[in-house]
Amino acid sequence: MEQKQFTEKDRIQLLITELLQTSSGDQTDLAYAVYELIEQSEHFKPELFMFFIETSEDLDTSEEKRIEKIFSEEEKYQYARDYGKIIDGTLEALLKKHYEKEKFYQELWNFIEENPLLDTKKLKAFALFYIWVDIRLPYYVLDDGIKMSDDDYQDICQKLSEDIKKARFILHVPTEQKTERASRIVKLLESLQDDKEKAVLMAHILKLSDHSDMILNRLAIRAEKLSKNEIS
């Protein structure tokens, strides 16, 4: 049986995997080391970039090797302040294009490599880090969602008024496990026959969940401030 040829891409993927599975240290410094590995490739940089983004979240590290310190705290703050919006804006623009996966990562890598503002190795590596930790990645190609007019949306909201109130109750009533709450929400959604109705109810659930998270965050901040006042 003929063995698969070990390519340049395979070799660097193994090095990236090993780095992620053994390293400890700041994520910006780790991104710098990954950037150096990707730069070794002549022909597969976008593919290696995609590999890194898509696999890193699933890998645990033994933390046996301390990564070399590259970025100072001051540099990280400065780069985030000066370039964060540019990186975020580019990512946002590319997400709106709804590209196929390979095309998306190709364009995002081109931004890192070719943007004239990212004119040093450290800036390019910082951009890689900033993209890596963004909650909107890894990237997925999604089906078209349901769209409707405001009038249709309001009509369905009226029809589902009891279901919306029940969803709000489910989200806020105390439970021992999150799966209890989740299974009740699933059951409520499954009770609806029409996909548009399910989409409208889910939109309300997401809104209610976001509102609940915002309140919890505010309470946590207030508790922290009160704690600091008590200590002082």
XYZ file of C-alpha atoms in Angstrom:
232
model
C 0.000 0.000 0.000
C 1.410 3.360 -1.036
C 2.133 5.696 1.878
C 0.812 9.250 1.832
C 3.529 11.772 1.009
C 4.508 13.927 3.986
C 4.115 17.482 2.729
C 5.369 20.836 3.923
C 1.843 21.569 5.135
C 1.738 18.319 7.143
C 5.066 19.108 8.776
C 4.057 22.604 9.874
C 0.637 21.436 11.051
C 2.406 18.950 13.321
C 4.671 21.705 14.642
C 1.690 23.984 15.331
C -0.120 21.142 17.104
C 2.915 20.311 19.212
C 3.357 23.975 20.117
C -0.264 24.307 21.207
C -0.157 21.071 23.199
C 3.038 21.796 25.148
C 3.323 25.564 25.619
C 2.516 27.857 28.520
C 2.612 31.623 28.589
C 0.774 34.618 27.199
C -1.457 34.035 24.176
C 0.086 36.947 22.291
C 3.504 35.322 22.572
C 2.044 31.982 21.501
C 0.469 33.652 18.457
C 3.888 35.074 17.579
C 5.399 31.575 17.650
C 2.559 30.225 15.494
C 3.000 33.102 13.043
C 6.679 32.198 12.688
C 5.730 28.607 11.890
C 3.148 29.629 9.289
C 5.708 31.950 7.688
C 7.976 28.959 7.053
C 5.572 27.729 4.385
C 5.999 28.783 0.783
C 2.647 27.597 -0.557
C 0.209 26.851 2.296
C 0.032 29.924 4.541
C -3.770 30.469 4.339
C -4.420 26.750 4.843
C -2.140 26.682 7.901
C -3.818 29.817 9.244
C -7.190 28.072 8.882
C -5.804 24.928 10.540
C -4.588 26.959 13.520
C -7.880 28.814 14.019
C -10.022 25.698 13.610
C -8.064 23.262 15.797
C -6.581 25.349 18.614
C -9.754 25.479 20.705
C -9.930 21.679 20.958
C -6.335 21.146 22.099
C -5.253 21.008 25.744
C -1.714 21.908 26.749
C 0.623 20.141 29.156
C 2.303 23.538 29.775
C 5.692 21.833 29.908
C 7.435 24.436 27.744
C 7.445 28.133 28.583
C 6.908 30.238 25.475
C 9.419 33.016 24.847
C 8.238 36.444 26.004
C 7.820 38.728 22.991
C 5.206 41.364 23.868
C 5.372 43.688 26.841
C 2.158 44.702 28.586
C 2.619 48.223 27.246
C 2.948 46.948 23.672
C -0.188 44.823 23.964
C -2.152 47.810 25.222
C -0.760 50.074 22.513
C -1.396 47.612 19.682
C -4.951 46.934 20.865
C -5.611 50.680 21.110
C -4.068 51.576 17.742
C -4.979 48.544 15.601
C -7.852 46.747 17.345
C -10.584 48.620 15.484
C -8.900 48.030 12.125
C -8.639 44.300 12.769
C -12.211 44.076 14.093
C -13.540 46.110 11.159
C -11.831 43.908 8.600
C -13.107 40.740 10.237
C -16.622 42.181 10.400
C -16.513 43.156 6.711
C -15.327 39.697 5.660
C -17.976 37.960 7.763
C -20.646 39.953 5.924
C -19.368 38.669 2.575
C -20.534 35.112 3.377
C -17.550 33.629 1.562
C -16.860 29.936 1.291
C -14.556 28.805 4.087
C -11.302 28.672 2.128
C -11.955 32.057 0.522
C -12.708 33.627 3.921
C -9.451 32.475 5.475
C -7.506 33.417 2.344
C -8.806 37.005 2.486
C -8.235 37.280 6.225
C -4.671 36.041 5.867
C -4.106 38.482 3.006
C -5.152 41.265 5.366
C -2.553 40.180 7.926
C 0.185 39.872 5.342
C -0.554 42.783 3.015
C -2.142 45.574 5.034
C 0.390 48.453 4.975
C -0.431 49.408 8.573
C 0.710 45.995 9.809
C 4.258 46.675 8.710
C 6.266 44.668 11.250
C 6.409 41.023 12.216
C 5.149 41.823 15.718
C 2.142 43.704 14.365
C 1.252 40.851 12.029
C 1.569 38.368 14.884
C -0.564 40.614 17.098
C -3.232 40.734 14.376
C -3.116 36.930 14.281
C -3.633 36.868 18.053
C -6.482 39.396 17.916
C -8.266 37.342 15.273
C -7.556 34.048 17.040
C -9.301 35.074 20.282
C -12.340 36.601 18.544
C -15.533 34.807 19.598
C -16.819 34.841 16.002
C -14.225 32.280 14.932
C -13.837 29.583 13.764
C -15.799 30.450 10.648
C -18.795 28.508 9.335
C -20.736 28.753 6.105
C -24.374 29.179 7.127
C -27.657 28.629 5.328
C -29.841 31.644 4.644
C -31.879 32.545 7.712
C -35.570 33.395 7.780
C -36.371 37.012 6.934
C -39.716 38.760 7.325
C -41.293 42.191 7.319
C -41.840 44.165 10.527
C -45.583 43.697 10.162
C -45.262 39.916 9.876
C -42.923 39.872 12.865
C -45.351 41.874 15.020
C -48.295 39.686 13.969
C -46.439 36.544 15.024
C -45.343 38.186 18.284
C -48.992 38.856 19.111
C -49.912 35.273 18.297
C -47.094 33.938 20.489
C -47.568 36.298 23.434
C -48.183 33.457 25.905
C -45.221 31.440 24.589
C -42.946 34.490 24.895
C -44.027 35.032 28.515
C -43.510 31.337 29.253
C -40.014 31.499 27.707
C -39.167 34.459 29.926
C -40.336 32.504 32.964
C -38.294 29.435 31.985
C -35.165 31.551 31.571
C -35.432 33.100 35.026
C -36.996 30.459 37.258
C -34.342 28.793 39.503
C -33.102 25.362 38.364
C -30.478 22.965 39.671
C -28.967 22.354 36.222
C -28.751 24.365 33.023
C -29.945 21.341 31.058
C -33.314 21.579 32.826
C -33.789 25.109 31.534
C -32.476 24.228 28.065
C -34.714 21.161 27.689
C -37.785 23.229 28.617
C -36.876 25.816 25.977
C -36.403 23.054 23.392
C -39.795 21.582 24.277
C -41.444 24.996 23.966
C -39.897 25.541 20.514
C -40.896 22.071 19.367
C -44.503 22.770 20.335
C -44.663 25.254 17.459
C -45.355 23.900 13.983
C -44.264 26.818 11.811
C -40.579 27.676 11.245
C -41.341 31.402 11.225
C -42.995 31.118 14.628
C -39.992 29.196 15.971
C -37.651 31.870 14.605
C -39.620 34.691 16.230
C -39.794 32.907 19.585
C -36.069 32.135 19.403
C -35.362 35.803 18.652
C -37.185 36.731 21.867
C -35.339 34.026 23.817
C -31.973 35.363 22.619
C -33.007 38.906 23.523
C -34.203 37.834 26.961
C -31.011 35.849 27.529
C -28.829 38.814 26.540
C -30.803 41.067 28.893
C -30.398 38.575 31.723
C -26.629 38.365 31.129
C -26.393 42.152 31.134
C -28.167 42.361 34.503
C -25.916 39.668 35.983
C -22.832 41.503 34.739
C -24.033 44.746 36.289
C -24.707 42.982 39.592
C -21.242 41.421 39.518
C -19.622 44.806 38.870
C -21.631 46.390 41.671
C -20.681 43.572 44.060
C -17.015 44.019 43.164
C -17.187 47.762 43.807
C -18.951 47.215 47.138
C -16.311 44.653 48.101
C -13.524 47.109 47.334
C -15.217 49.793 49.378
C -15.515 47.429 52.338
C -11.844 46.495 52.109
C -10.758 50.135 52.001
